[in-house]
Structure formats: structure tokens, C-alpha cells
PDB file of C-alpha atoms and ligand atoms in Angstrom:
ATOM      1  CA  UNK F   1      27.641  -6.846   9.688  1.00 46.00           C
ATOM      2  CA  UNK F   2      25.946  -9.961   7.870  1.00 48.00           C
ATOM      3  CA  UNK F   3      25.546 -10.958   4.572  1.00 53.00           C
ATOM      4  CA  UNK F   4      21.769 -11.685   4.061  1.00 49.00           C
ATOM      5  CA  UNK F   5      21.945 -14.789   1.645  1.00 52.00           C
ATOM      6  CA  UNK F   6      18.735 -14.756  -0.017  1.00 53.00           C
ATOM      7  CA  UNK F   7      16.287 -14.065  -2.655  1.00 49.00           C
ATOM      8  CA  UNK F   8      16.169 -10.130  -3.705  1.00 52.00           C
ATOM      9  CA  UNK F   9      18.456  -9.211  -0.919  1.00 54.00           C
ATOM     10  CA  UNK F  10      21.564 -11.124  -2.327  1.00 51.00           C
ATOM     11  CA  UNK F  11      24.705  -9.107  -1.357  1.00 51.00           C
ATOM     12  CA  UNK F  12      22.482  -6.625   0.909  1.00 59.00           C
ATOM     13  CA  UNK F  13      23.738  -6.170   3.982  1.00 54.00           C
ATOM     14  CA  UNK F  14      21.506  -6.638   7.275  1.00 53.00           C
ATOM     15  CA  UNK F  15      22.510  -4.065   9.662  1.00 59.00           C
ATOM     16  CA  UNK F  16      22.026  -5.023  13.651  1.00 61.00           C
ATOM     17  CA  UNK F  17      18.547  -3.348  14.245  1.00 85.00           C
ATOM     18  CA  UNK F  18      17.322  -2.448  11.159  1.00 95.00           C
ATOM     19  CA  UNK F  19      13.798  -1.090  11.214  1.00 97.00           C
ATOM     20  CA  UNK F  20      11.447  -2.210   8.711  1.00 98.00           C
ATOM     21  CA  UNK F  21       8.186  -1.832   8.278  1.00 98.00           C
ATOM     22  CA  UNK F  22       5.216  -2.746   6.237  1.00 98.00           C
ATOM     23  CA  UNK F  23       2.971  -0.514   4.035  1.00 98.00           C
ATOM     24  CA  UNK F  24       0.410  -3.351   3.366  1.00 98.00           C
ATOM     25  CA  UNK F  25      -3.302  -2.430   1.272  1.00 97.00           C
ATOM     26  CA  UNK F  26      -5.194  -3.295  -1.660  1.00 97.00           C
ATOM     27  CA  UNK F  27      -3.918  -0.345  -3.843  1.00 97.00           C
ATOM     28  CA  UNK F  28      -6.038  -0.285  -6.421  1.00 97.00           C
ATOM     29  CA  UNK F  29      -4.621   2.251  -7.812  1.00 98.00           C
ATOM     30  CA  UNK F  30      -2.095   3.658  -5.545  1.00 98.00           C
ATOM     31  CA  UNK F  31      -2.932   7.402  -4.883  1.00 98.00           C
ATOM     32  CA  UNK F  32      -0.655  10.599  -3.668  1.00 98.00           C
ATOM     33  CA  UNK F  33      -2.299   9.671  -0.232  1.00 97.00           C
ATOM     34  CA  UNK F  34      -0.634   6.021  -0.206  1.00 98.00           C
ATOM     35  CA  UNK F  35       3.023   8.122  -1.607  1.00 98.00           C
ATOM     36  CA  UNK F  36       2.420  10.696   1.019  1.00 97.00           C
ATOM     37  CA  UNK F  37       2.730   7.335   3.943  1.00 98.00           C
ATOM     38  CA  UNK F  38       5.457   6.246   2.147  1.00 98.00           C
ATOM     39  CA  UNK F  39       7.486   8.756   2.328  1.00 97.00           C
ATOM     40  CA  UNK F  40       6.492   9.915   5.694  1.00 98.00           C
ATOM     41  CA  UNK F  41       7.334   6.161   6.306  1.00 98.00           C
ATOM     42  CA  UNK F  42      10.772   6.271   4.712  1.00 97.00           C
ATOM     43  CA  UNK F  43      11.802   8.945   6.909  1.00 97.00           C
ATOM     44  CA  UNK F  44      10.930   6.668  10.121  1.00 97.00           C
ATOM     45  CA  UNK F  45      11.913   3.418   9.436  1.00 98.00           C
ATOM     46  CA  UNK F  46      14.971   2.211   7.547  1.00 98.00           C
ATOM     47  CA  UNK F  47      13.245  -0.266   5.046  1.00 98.00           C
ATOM     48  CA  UNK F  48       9.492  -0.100   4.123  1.00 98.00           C
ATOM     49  CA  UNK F  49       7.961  -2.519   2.453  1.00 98.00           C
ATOM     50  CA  UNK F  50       4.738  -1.540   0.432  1.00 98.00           C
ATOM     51  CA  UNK F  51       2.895  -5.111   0.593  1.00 98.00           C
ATOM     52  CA  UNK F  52      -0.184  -5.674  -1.924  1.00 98.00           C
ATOM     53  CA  UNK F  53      -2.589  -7.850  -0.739  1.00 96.00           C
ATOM     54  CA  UNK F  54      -3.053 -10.087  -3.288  1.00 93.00           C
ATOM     55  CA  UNK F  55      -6.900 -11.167  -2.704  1.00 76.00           C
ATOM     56  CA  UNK F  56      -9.427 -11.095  -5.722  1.00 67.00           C
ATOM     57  CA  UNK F  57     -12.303 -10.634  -3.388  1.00 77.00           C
ATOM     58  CA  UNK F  58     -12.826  -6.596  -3.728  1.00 76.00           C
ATOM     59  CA  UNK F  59     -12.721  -7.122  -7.561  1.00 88.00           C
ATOM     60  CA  UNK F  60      -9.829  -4.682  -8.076  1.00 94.00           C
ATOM     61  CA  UNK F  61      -9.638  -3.324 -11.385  1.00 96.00           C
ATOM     62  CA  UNK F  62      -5.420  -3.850 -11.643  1.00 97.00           C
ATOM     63  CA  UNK F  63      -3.946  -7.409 -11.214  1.00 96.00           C
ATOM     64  CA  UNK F  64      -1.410  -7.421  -8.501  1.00 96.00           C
ATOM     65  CA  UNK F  65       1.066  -7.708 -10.874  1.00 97.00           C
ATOM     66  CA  UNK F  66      -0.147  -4.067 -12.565  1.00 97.00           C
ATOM     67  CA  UNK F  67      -0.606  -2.664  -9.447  1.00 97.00           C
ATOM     68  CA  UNK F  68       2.840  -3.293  -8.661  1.00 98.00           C
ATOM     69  CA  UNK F  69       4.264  -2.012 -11.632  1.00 98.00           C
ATOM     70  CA  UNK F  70       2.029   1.233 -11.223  1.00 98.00           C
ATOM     71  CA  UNK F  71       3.915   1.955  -7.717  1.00 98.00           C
ATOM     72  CA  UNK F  72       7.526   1.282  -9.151  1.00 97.00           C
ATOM     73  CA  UNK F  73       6.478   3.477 -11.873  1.00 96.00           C
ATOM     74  CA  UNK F  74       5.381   6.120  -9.109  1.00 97.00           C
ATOM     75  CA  UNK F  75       7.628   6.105  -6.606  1.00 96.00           C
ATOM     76  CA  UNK F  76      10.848   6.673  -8.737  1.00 87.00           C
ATOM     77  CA  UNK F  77      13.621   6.800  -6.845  1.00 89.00           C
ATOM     78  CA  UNK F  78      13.174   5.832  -3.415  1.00 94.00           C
ATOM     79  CA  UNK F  79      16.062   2.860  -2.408  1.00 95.00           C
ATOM     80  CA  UNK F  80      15.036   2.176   0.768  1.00 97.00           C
ATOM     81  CA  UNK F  81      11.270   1.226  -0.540  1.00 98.00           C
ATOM     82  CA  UNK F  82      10.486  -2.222  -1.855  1.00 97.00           C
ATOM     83  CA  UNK F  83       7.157  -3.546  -3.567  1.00 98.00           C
ATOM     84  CA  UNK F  84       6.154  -6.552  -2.736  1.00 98.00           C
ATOM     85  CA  UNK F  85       2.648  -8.952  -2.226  1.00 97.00           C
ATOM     86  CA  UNK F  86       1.526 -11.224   0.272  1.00 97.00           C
ATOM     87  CA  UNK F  87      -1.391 -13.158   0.885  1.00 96.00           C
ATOM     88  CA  UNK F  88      -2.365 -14.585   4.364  1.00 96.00           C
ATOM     89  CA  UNK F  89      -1.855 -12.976   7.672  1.00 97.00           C
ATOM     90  CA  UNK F  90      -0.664  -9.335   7.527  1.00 98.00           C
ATOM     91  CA  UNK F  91       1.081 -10.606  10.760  1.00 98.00           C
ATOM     92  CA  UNK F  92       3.216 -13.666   9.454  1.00 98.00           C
ATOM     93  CA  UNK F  93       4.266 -11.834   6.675  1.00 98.00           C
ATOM     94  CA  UNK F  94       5.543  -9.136   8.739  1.00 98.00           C
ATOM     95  CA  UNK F  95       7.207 -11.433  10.666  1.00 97.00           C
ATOM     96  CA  UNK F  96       8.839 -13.163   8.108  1.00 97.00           C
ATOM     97  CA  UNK F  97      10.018 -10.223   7.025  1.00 97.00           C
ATOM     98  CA  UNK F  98      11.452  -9.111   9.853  1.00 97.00           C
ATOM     99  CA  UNK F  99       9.159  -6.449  10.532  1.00 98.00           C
ATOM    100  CA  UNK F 100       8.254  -5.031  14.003  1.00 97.00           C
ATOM    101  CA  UNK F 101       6.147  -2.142  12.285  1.00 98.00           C
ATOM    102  CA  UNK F 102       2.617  -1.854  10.196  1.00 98.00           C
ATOM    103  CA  UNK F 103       2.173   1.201   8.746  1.00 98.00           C
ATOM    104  CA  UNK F 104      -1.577   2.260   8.111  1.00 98.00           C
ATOM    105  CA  UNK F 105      -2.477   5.856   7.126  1.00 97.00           C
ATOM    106  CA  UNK F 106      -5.609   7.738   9.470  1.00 97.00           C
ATOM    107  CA  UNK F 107      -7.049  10.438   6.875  1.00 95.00           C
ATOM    108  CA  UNK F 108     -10.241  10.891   9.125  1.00 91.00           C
ATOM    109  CA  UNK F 109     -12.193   9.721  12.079  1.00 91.00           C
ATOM    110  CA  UNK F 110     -14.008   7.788   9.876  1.00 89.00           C
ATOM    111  CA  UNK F 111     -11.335   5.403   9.180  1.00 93.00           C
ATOM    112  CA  UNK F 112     -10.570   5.043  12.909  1.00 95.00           C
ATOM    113  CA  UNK F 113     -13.011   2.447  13.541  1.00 96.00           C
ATOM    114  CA  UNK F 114     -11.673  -0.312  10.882  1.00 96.00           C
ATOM    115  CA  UNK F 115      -8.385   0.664  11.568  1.00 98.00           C
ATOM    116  CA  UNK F 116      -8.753   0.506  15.440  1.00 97.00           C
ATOM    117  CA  UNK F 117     -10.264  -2.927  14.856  1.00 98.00           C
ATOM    118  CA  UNK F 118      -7.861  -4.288  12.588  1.00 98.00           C
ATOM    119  CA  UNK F 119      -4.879  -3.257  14.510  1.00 98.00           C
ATOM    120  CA  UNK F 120      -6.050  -4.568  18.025  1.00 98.00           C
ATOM    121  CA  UNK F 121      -6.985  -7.926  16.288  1.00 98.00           C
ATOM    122  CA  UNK F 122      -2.790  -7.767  14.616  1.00 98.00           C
ATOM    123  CA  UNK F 123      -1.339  -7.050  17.987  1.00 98.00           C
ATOM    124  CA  UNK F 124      -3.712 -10.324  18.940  1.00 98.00           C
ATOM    125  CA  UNK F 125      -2.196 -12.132  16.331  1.00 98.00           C
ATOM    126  CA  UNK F 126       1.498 -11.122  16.450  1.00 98.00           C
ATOM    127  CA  UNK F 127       2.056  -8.710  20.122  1.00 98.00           C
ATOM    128  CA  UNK F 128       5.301  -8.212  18.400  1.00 97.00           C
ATOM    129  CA  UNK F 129       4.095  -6.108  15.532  1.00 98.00           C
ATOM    130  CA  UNK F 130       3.420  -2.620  16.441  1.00 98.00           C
ATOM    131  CA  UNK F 131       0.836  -0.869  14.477  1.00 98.00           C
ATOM    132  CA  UNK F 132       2.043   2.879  13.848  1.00 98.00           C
ATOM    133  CA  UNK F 133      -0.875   5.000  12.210  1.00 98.00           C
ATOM    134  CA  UNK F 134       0.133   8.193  10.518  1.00 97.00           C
ATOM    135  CA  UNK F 135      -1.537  10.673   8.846  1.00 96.00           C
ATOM    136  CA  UNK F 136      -1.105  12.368   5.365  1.00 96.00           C
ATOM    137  CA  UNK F 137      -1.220  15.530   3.925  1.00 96.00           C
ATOM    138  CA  UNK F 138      -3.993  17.351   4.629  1.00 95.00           C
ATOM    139  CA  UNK F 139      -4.347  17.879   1.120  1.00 95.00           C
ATOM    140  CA  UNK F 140      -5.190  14.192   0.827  1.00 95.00           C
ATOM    141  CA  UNK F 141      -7.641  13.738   3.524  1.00 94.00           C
ATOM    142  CA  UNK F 142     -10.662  13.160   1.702  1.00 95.00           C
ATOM    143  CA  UNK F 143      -8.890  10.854  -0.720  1.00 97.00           C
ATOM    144  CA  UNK F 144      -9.540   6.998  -1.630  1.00 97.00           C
ATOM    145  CA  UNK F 145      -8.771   4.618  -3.935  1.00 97.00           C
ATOM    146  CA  UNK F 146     -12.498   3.874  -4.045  1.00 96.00           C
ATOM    147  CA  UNK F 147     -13.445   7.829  -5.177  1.00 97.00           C
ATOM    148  CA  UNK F 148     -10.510   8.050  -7.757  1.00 98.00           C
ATOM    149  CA  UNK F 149     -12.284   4.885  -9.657  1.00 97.00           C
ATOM    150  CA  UNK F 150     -15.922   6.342  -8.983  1.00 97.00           C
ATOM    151  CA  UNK F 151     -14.626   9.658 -10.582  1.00 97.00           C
ATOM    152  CA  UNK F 152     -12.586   8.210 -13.074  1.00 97.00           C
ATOM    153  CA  UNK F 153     -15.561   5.645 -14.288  1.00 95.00           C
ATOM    154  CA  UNK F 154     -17.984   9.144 -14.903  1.00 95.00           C
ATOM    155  CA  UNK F 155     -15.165  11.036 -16.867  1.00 93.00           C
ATOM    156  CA  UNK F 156     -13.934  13.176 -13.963  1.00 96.00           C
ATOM    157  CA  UNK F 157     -10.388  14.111 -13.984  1.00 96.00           C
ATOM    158  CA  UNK F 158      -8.436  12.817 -11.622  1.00 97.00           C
ATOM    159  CA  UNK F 159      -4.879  14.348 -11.899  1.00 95.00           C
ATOM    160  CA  UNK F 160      -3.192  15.824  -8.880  1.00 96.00           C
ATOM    161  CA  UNK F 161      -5.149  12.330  -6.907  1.00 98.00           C
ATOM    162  CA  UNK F 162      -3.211   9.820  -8.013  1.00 98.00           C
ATOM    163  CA  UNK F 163       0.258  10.007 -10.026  1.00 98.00           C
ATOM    164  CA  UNK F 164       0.915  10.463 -13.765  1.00 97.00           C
ATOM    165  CA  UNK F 165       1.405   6.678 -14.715  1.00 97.00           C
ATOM    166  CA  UNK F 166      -1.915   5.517 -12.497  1.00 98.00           C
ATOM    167  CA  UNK F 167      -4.053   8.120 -14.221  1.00 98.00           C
ATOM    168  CA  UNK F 168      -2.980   7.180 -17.839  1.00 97.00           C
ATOM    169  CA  UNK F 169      -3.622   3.612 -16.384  1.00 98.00           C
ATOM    170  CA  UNK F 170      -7.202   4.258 -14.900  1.00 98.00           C
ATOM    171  CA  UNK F 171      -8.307   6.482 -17.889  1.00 96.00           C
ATOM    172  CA  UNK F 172      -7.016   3.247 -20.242  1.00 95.00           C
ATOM    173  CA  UNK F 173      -9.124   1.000 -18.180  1.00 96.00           C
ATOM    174  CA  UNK F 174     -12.427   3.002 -18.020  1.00 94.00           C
ATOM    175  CA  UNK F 175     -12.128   3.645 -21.920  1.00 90.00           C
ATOM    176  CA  UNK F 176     -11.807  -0.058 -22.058  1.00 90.00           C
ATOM    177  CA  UNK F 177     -14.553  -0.937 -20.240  1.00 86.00           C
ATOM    178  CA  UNK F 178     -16.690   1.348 -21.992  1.00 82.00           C
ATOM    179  CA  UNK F 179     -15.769   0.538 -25.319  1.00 84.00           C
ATOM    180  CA  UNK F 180     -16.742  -3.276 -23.872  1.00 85.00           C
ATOM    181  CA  UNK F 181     -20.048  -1.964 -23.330  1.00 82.00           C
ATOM    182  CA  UNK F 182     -20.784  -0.371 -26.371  1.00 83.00           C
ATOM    183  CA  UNK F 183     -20.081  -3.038 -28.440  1.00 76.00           C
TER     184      UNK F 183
HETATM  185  O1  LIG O   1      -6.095  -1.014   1.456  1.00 81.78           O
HETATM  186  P1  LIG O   1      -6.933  -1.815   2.396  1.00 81.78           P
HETATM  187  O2  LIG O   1      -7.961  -2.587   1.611  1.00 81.78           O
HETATM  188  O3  LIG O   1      -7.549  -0.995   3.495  1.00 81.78           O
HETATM  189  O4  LIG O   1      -5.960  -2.869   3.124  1.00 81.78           O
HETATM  190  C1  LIG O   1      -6.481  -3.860   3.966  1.00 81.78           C
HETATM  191  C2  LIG O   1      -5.386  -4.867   4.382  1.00 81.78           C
HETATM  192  C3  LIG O   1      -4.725  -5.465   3.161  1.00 81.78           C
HETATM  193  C4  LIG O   1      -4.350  -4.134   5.213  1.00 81.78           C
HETATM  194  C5  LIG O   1      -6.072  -5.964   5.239  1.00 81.78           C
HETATM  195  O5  LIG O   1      -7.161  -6.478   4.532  1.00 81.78           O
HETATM  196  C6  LIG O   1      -5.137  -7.114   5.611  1.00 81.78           C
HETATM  197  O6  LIG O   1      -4.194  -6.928   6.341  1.00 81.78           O
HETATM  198  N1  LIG O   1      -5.410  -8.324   5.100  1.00 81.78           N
HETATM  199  C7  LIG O   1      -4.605  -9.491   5.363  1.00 81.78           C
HETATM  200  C8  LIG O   1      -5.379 -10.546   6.132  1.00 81.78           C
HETATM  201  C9  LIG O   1      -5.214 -10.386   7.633  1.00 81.78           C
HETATM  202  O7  LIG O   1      -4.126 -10.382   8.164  1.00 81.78           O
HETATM  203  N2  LIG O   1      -6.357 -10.274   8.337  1.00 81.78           N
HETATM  204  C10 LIG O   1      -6.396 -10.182   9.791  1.00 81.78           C
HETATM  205  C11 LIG O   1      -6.097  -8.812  10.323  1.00 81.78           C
HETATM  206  S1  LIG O   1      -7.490  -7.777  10.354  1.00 81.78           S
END
């Protein structure tokens, strides 16, 4: 047993072959689709880190630092779970991490072909990192980040999608942004 010296793991002790994994994705917002992975994760590998990307490029509506705050706030109490961002290669992080594992959720064939894509070109970049593809609930198959802001934006309700605290969050941002407009 080692004492890892660093950082946020002061005091935490590395155990010989611990298995950690990375959640990584946009999240903007996190929905019950991204906390079904997790916890699917959880039960598979011994640490999983959910990884923002931080990358202004989509035009999320959450800086990373709200989006991270909006998982803690939804996750509650899960200890072996940590939030974290990166930017640069999914890959490097992992590895620097000490990682062999990316998590991505399949919800439908669909998502297969970016997914296929992206993991082949990962296991290009870093053979050591296994991608592990699982898939959620059934219940959350048809669900996106992308459709819970499209639904939000027209005044759909979107609880039961995403949790509690992201839904107060998205319905604060929309009534923002409207009240922007009509000025
Ligand atoms: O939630 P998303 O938008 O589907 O997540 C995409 C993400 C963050 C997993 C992907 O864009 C990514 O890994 N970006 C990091 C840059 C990288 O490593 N690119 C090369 C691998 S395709």
C-alpha cells in the first residue's frame, strides 16, 4: 500500500491495480442518461472519473465550472466518483490519470458510428486505453443533452430527463435568455 502524495488525492491510498476509468463528454447539462453510465460505471471500475471537456467550440450553455457543480450537485453521494476537466487528448489525460478505461455510453445505433470512430482513432492514440461502451437504461435511450436544451428553450418540461438541480438550472438559463431578448 502507497501513499499517493499529490494534489486532491493527499492521504488517499493507491491500491496495487486499481481500476479507473474515465467518463469524459461535454455535459451540457448532465442528464439521467450520463448518471445511469456512472453508476453502471461505478459498479465496474473502482474509481471513475467524470472528465468535462473543457472546449468552447459547441457553445455550451454552462461554463465548465457550472457544469461541474451541476454533477456534484447530482450525483450526491457517490465516493468512488470524481469530477474533473481536461482539455487536450482524451488519451493523455487518461493516461495521466492512470486510466486503462474510457467509458462512453451506446443509447442507439445511431451513435455507433461516432463512437466507433472515435474509439478506434483513441486505441490509435494510446493502445493502452481500452474503450468500454455501455448502454443505459432503456428508459433513456432516446435521450440527449442536445433535446433537453431544444425542449427546455420552447417551454417543454423536462423533469424526469435530467436531475432536479440541472432542470432548475436550464429553466434559469432559458428565462434568462428570453428576458435578454425581450428587452
Ligand atoms: O459528450 P460528447 O460531446 O460526445 O464528448 C465528446 C468527447 C469529449 C468525448 C470528445 O470530443 C473528446 O474526447 N475530445 C477530446 C479530444 C480528443 O482526444 N480527440 C481525439 C479523439 S477522437
Amino acid at each position: 500500500m502507497k501513499r499517493v502524495p499529490k494534489g486532491n488525492d493527499v492521504g488517499r491510498v493507491a491500491r496495487p491495480a486499481e481500476r479507473v476509468a474515465v467518463y469524459p463528454g461535454t455535459f451540457d447539462p448532465i442528464t439521467n442518461g450520463h448518471i445511469d453510465i456512472i453508476e453502471r460505471g461505478s459498479r465496474l471500475f473502482d474509481r471513475v472519473i467524470v472528465a468535462i471537456l473543457s472546449n468552447q467550440d459547441k457553445s455550451p450553455i454552462f461554463s465548465v465550472e457550472e457544469r461541474v457543480r451541476l454533477i456534484h450537485q447530482s450525483l450526491g453521494s457517490m465516493p468512488s466518483v470524481t469530477v474533473e476537466t481536461f482539455s487536450g487528448l482524451l488519451v493523455d489525460y487518461a493516461r495521466d490519470h492512470g486510466a486503462r478505461a474510457i467509458v462512453r455510453g451506446l443509447r442507439a445505433v445511431s451513435d455507433f458510428e461516432f463512437e466507433f470512430q472515435m474509439a478506434l482513432m483513441n486505441r490509435r492514440l494510446g493502445p493502452d486505453v481500452e474503450t468500454v461502451f455501455m448502454m443505459p437504461s432503456e428508459t433513456y435511450s432516446y435521450l440527449s443533452s442536445r433535446l433537453v436544451k431544444e425542449v427546455a428553450s420552447l417551454g417543454g418540461d423536462i423533469s424526469g430527463l435530467v436531475p432536479a438541480p440541472v432542470a432548475r438550472a436550464v429553466a434559469r438559463h432559458f428565462a434568462a435568455a428570453l428576458r435578454r431578448r425581450t428587452r
